[in-house]
Amino acid sequence: MGTYSDPALILPGSVDTTGLADDAVTTAKIINDAVTAAKIDTLTEALIDAAMGGDVPVISSDSFVGNNTQNRAIPHGLGRTPKMVLIRAQDRGWNQVQLNGGARIHYQDTVNQSVRSVTAPDSTNFYVGDGVDYAISCNSSSHTWEWIAIG
């Protein structure tokens, strides 16, 4: 079969390709854009994966009311041990941090620094309250505590 773009010259059994070139270019562009977007998504995931040591990060957050108890379990919902947990009292800045799944809370404000021992976080919970100073170890009953867990 022959192909013609001039409708007046279309012969019986021929295919009218009028507009097909534009459609093909549009289709090719859509496919190219989709492939490019997929490559960018894959690259972004790979960069995040590399930065997190092989894991795509999962983030969760919530709050709890302190209750002055030692090694209180706070469910984080990540399904894995958090790499970092940021904790703060609602009336303070972000000044309490658990790092790298360690069994400690690092506290720092404009005046004080302290490290408090607690149970190490696991795939279900992180822990607050060291039994000595609940305000510094993030479980004093006088505060609502907000947290962000990254795993």
Short mmCIF file of C-alpha atoms in Angstrom, two decimals:
data_model
loop_
_atom_site.label_atom_id
_atom_site.label_comp_id
_atom_site.label_asym_id
_atom_site.label_seq_id
_atom_site.Cartn_x
_atom_site.Cartn_y
_atom_site.Cartn_z
CA MET A 1 0.00 0.00 0.00
CA GLY A 2 1.16 3.48 -0.73
CA THR A 3 0.87 6.34 1.72
CA TYR A 4 -0.11 9.85 0.77
CA SER A 5 -0.64 12.98 2.81
CA ASP A 6 -2.77 14.86 0.30
CA PRO A 7 -6.39 13.72 0.76
CA ALA A 8 -7.12 14.48 -2.92
CA LEU A 9 -4.47 11.95 -3.98
CA ILE A 10 -5.58 9.06 -1.79
CA LEU A 11 -6.07 5.99 -3.93
CA PRO A 12 -8.33 3.09 -3.05
CA GLY A 13 -6.47 0.74 -0.68
CA SER A 14 -4.05 3.46 0.42
CA VAL A 15 -3.70 4.75 3.96
CA ASP A 16 -4.31 8.41 4.74
CA THR A 17 -1.42 9.53 6.92
CA THR A 18 -2.60 13.11 7.24
CA GLY A 19 -1.94 14.10 10.85
CA LEU A 20 -0.21 10.81 11.71
CA ALA A 21 3.22 12.43 11.75
CA ASP A 22 2.04 14.96 14.35
CA ASP A 23 0.38 12.17 16.34
CA ALA A 24 3.55 10.08 16.18
CA VAL A 25 5.66 13.01 17.38
CA THR A 26 3.21 13.68 20.22
CA THR A 27 3.16 9.99 21.19
CA ALA A 28 6.96 9.81 21.07
CA LYS A 29 7.18 12.91 23.27
CA ILE A 30 4.76 11.42 25.81
CA ILE A 31 6.75 8.19 25.89
CA ASN A 32 10.05 10.09 26.18
CA ASP A 33 8.67 12.23 29.03
CA ALA A 34 7.45 9.12 30.86
CA VAL A 35 10.80 7.38 30.43
CA THR A 36 12.64 10.52 31.58
CA ALA A 37 10.36 10.83 34.63
CA ALA A 38 10.90 7.15 35.47
CA LYS A 39 14.68 7.62 35.17
CA ILE A 40 14.54 10.67 37.44
CA ASP A 41 12.42 8.76 39.98
CA THR A 42 14.83 5.83 39.84
CA LEU A 43 17.83 8.14 40.20
CA THR A 44 16.20 9.98 43.11
CA GLU A 45 15.44 6.68 44.84
CA ALA A 46 19.00 5.50 44.24
CA LEU A 47 20.46 8.71 45.71
CA ILE A 48 18.21 8.50 48.78
CA ASP A 49 18.99 4.80 49.06
CA ALA A 50 22.74 5.49 49.00
CA ALA A 51 22.46 8.35 51.49
CA MET A 52 20.51 6.15 53.92
CA GLY A 53 22.97 3.27 53.67
CA GLY A 54 20.85 1.11 51.40
CA ASP A 55 17.39 1.87 52.77
CA VAL A 56 14.76 4.19 51.38
CA PRO A 57 13.80 6.29 54.42
CA VAL A 58 10.52 5.95 56.23
CA ILE A 59 9.35 8.85 58.40
CA SER A 60 6.67 8.95 61.06
CA SER A 61 5.65 11.48 63.68
CA ASP A 62 3.21 11.87 66.55
CA SER A 63 3.04 13.15 70.09
CA PHE A 64 2.52 11.77 73.59
CA VAL A 65 1.83 13.18 77.05
CA GLY A 66 4.69 12.58 79.47
CA ASN A 67 4.04 10.37 82.49
CA ASN A 68 7.29 10.38 84.52
CA THR A 69 8.13 6.71 83.91
CA GLN A 70 11.48 5.15 83.14
CA ASN A 71 12.13 3.56 79.73
CA ARG A 72 8.63 4.26 78.47
CA ALA A 73 8.01 2.63 75.08
CA ILE A 74 6.69 4.95 72.37
CA PRO A 75 5.46 3.09 69.24
CA HIS A 76 6.96 4.68 66.12
CA GLY A 77 5.31 2.63 63.35
CA LEU A 78 8.36 2.47 61.07
CA GLY A 79 8.59 -1.31 60.97
CA ARG A 80 12.35 -1.03 61.48
CA THR A 81 14.73 0.51 63.99
CA PRO A 82 14.86 4.28 63.55
CA LYS A 83 18.16 5.82 62.52
CA MET A 84 17.19 9.03 64.26
CA VAL A 85 14.40 10.31 66.51
CA LEU A 86 13.87 14.02 67.14
CA ILE A 87 11.87 14.76 70.28
CA ARG A 88 10.72 18.05 71.77
CA ALA A 89 8.28 19.38 74.30
CA GLN A 90 5.61 21.48 72.56
CA ASP A 91 6.73 24.55 74.49
CA ARG A 92 10.42 24.12 73.56
CA GLY A 93 12.53 23.86 70.43
CA TRP A 94 13.85 20.63 68.93
CA ASN A 95 16.50 20.01 71.55
CA GLN A 96 16.32 16.29 72.33
CA VAL A 97 17.67 13.75 69.88
CA GLN A 98 18.31 9.99 69.83
CA LEU A 99 20.90 9.19 67.20
CA ASN A 100 21.77 6.07 65.24
CA GLY A 101 19.59 3.71 67.27
CA GLY A 102 21.68 4.33 70.37
CA ALA A 103 20.44 3.70 73.90
CA ARG A 104 20.68 7.36 74.84
CA ILE A 105 19.01 10.72 74.52
CA HIS A 106 21.26 13.66 73.75
CA TYR A 107 19.89 16.88 75.21
CA GLN A 108 21.08 20.34 74.38
CA ASP A 109 19.59 23.78 74.78
CA THR A 110 21.17 27.24 74.97
CA VAL A 111 22.47 26.54 78.49
CA ASN A 112 22.62 22.79 79.14
CA GLN A 113 23.96 19.65 77.54
CA SER A 114 23.34 16.13 78.76
CA VAL A 115 23.27 12.52 77.62
CA ARG A 116 20.65 10.26 79.23
CA SER A 117 20.59 6.47 79.02
CA VAL A 118 17.38 4.74 77.97
CA THR A 119 16.53 1.43 76.30
CA ALA A 120 17.77 1.30 72.69
CA PRO A 121 15.07 1.80 70.05
CA ASP A 122 13.89 -1.27 68.17
CA SER A 123 11.68 -2.00 65.16
CA THR A 124 8.54 -1.23 67.19
CA ASN A 125 9.37 1.44 69.79
CA PHE A 126 11.77 4.12 70.89
CA TYR A 127 12.14 4.80 74.60
CA VAL A 128 12.08 7.87 76.82
CA GLY A 129 12.55 8.57 80.53
CA ASP A 130 15.79 7.76 82.32
CA GLY A 131 14.47 7.67 85.89
CA VAL A 132 16.65 10.62 86.93
CA ASP A 133 15.46 13.70 85.06
CA TYR A 134 12.28 13.21 83.04
CA ALA A 135 12.36 16.74 81.61
CA ILE A 136 15.75 16.12 80.00
CA SER A 137 14.98 12.50 79.08
CA CYS A 138 11.73 13.47 77.34
CA ASN A 139 9.00 12.08 79.58
CA SER A 140 8.09 14.68 82.20
CA SER A 141 4.38 14.75 82.95
CA SER A 142 4.31 18.53 82.64
CA HIS A 143 4.74 18.34 78.83
CA THR A 144 3.23 17.05 75.65
CA TRP A 145 6.12 15.69 73.62
CA GLU A 146 6.26 15.75 69.81
CA TRP A 147 8.53 13.45 67.85
CA ILE A 148 9.72 12.59 64.35
CA ALA A 149 11.28 9.17 63.69
CA ILE A 150 13.36 8.48 60.58
CA GLY A 151 14.29 4.93 59.71
#
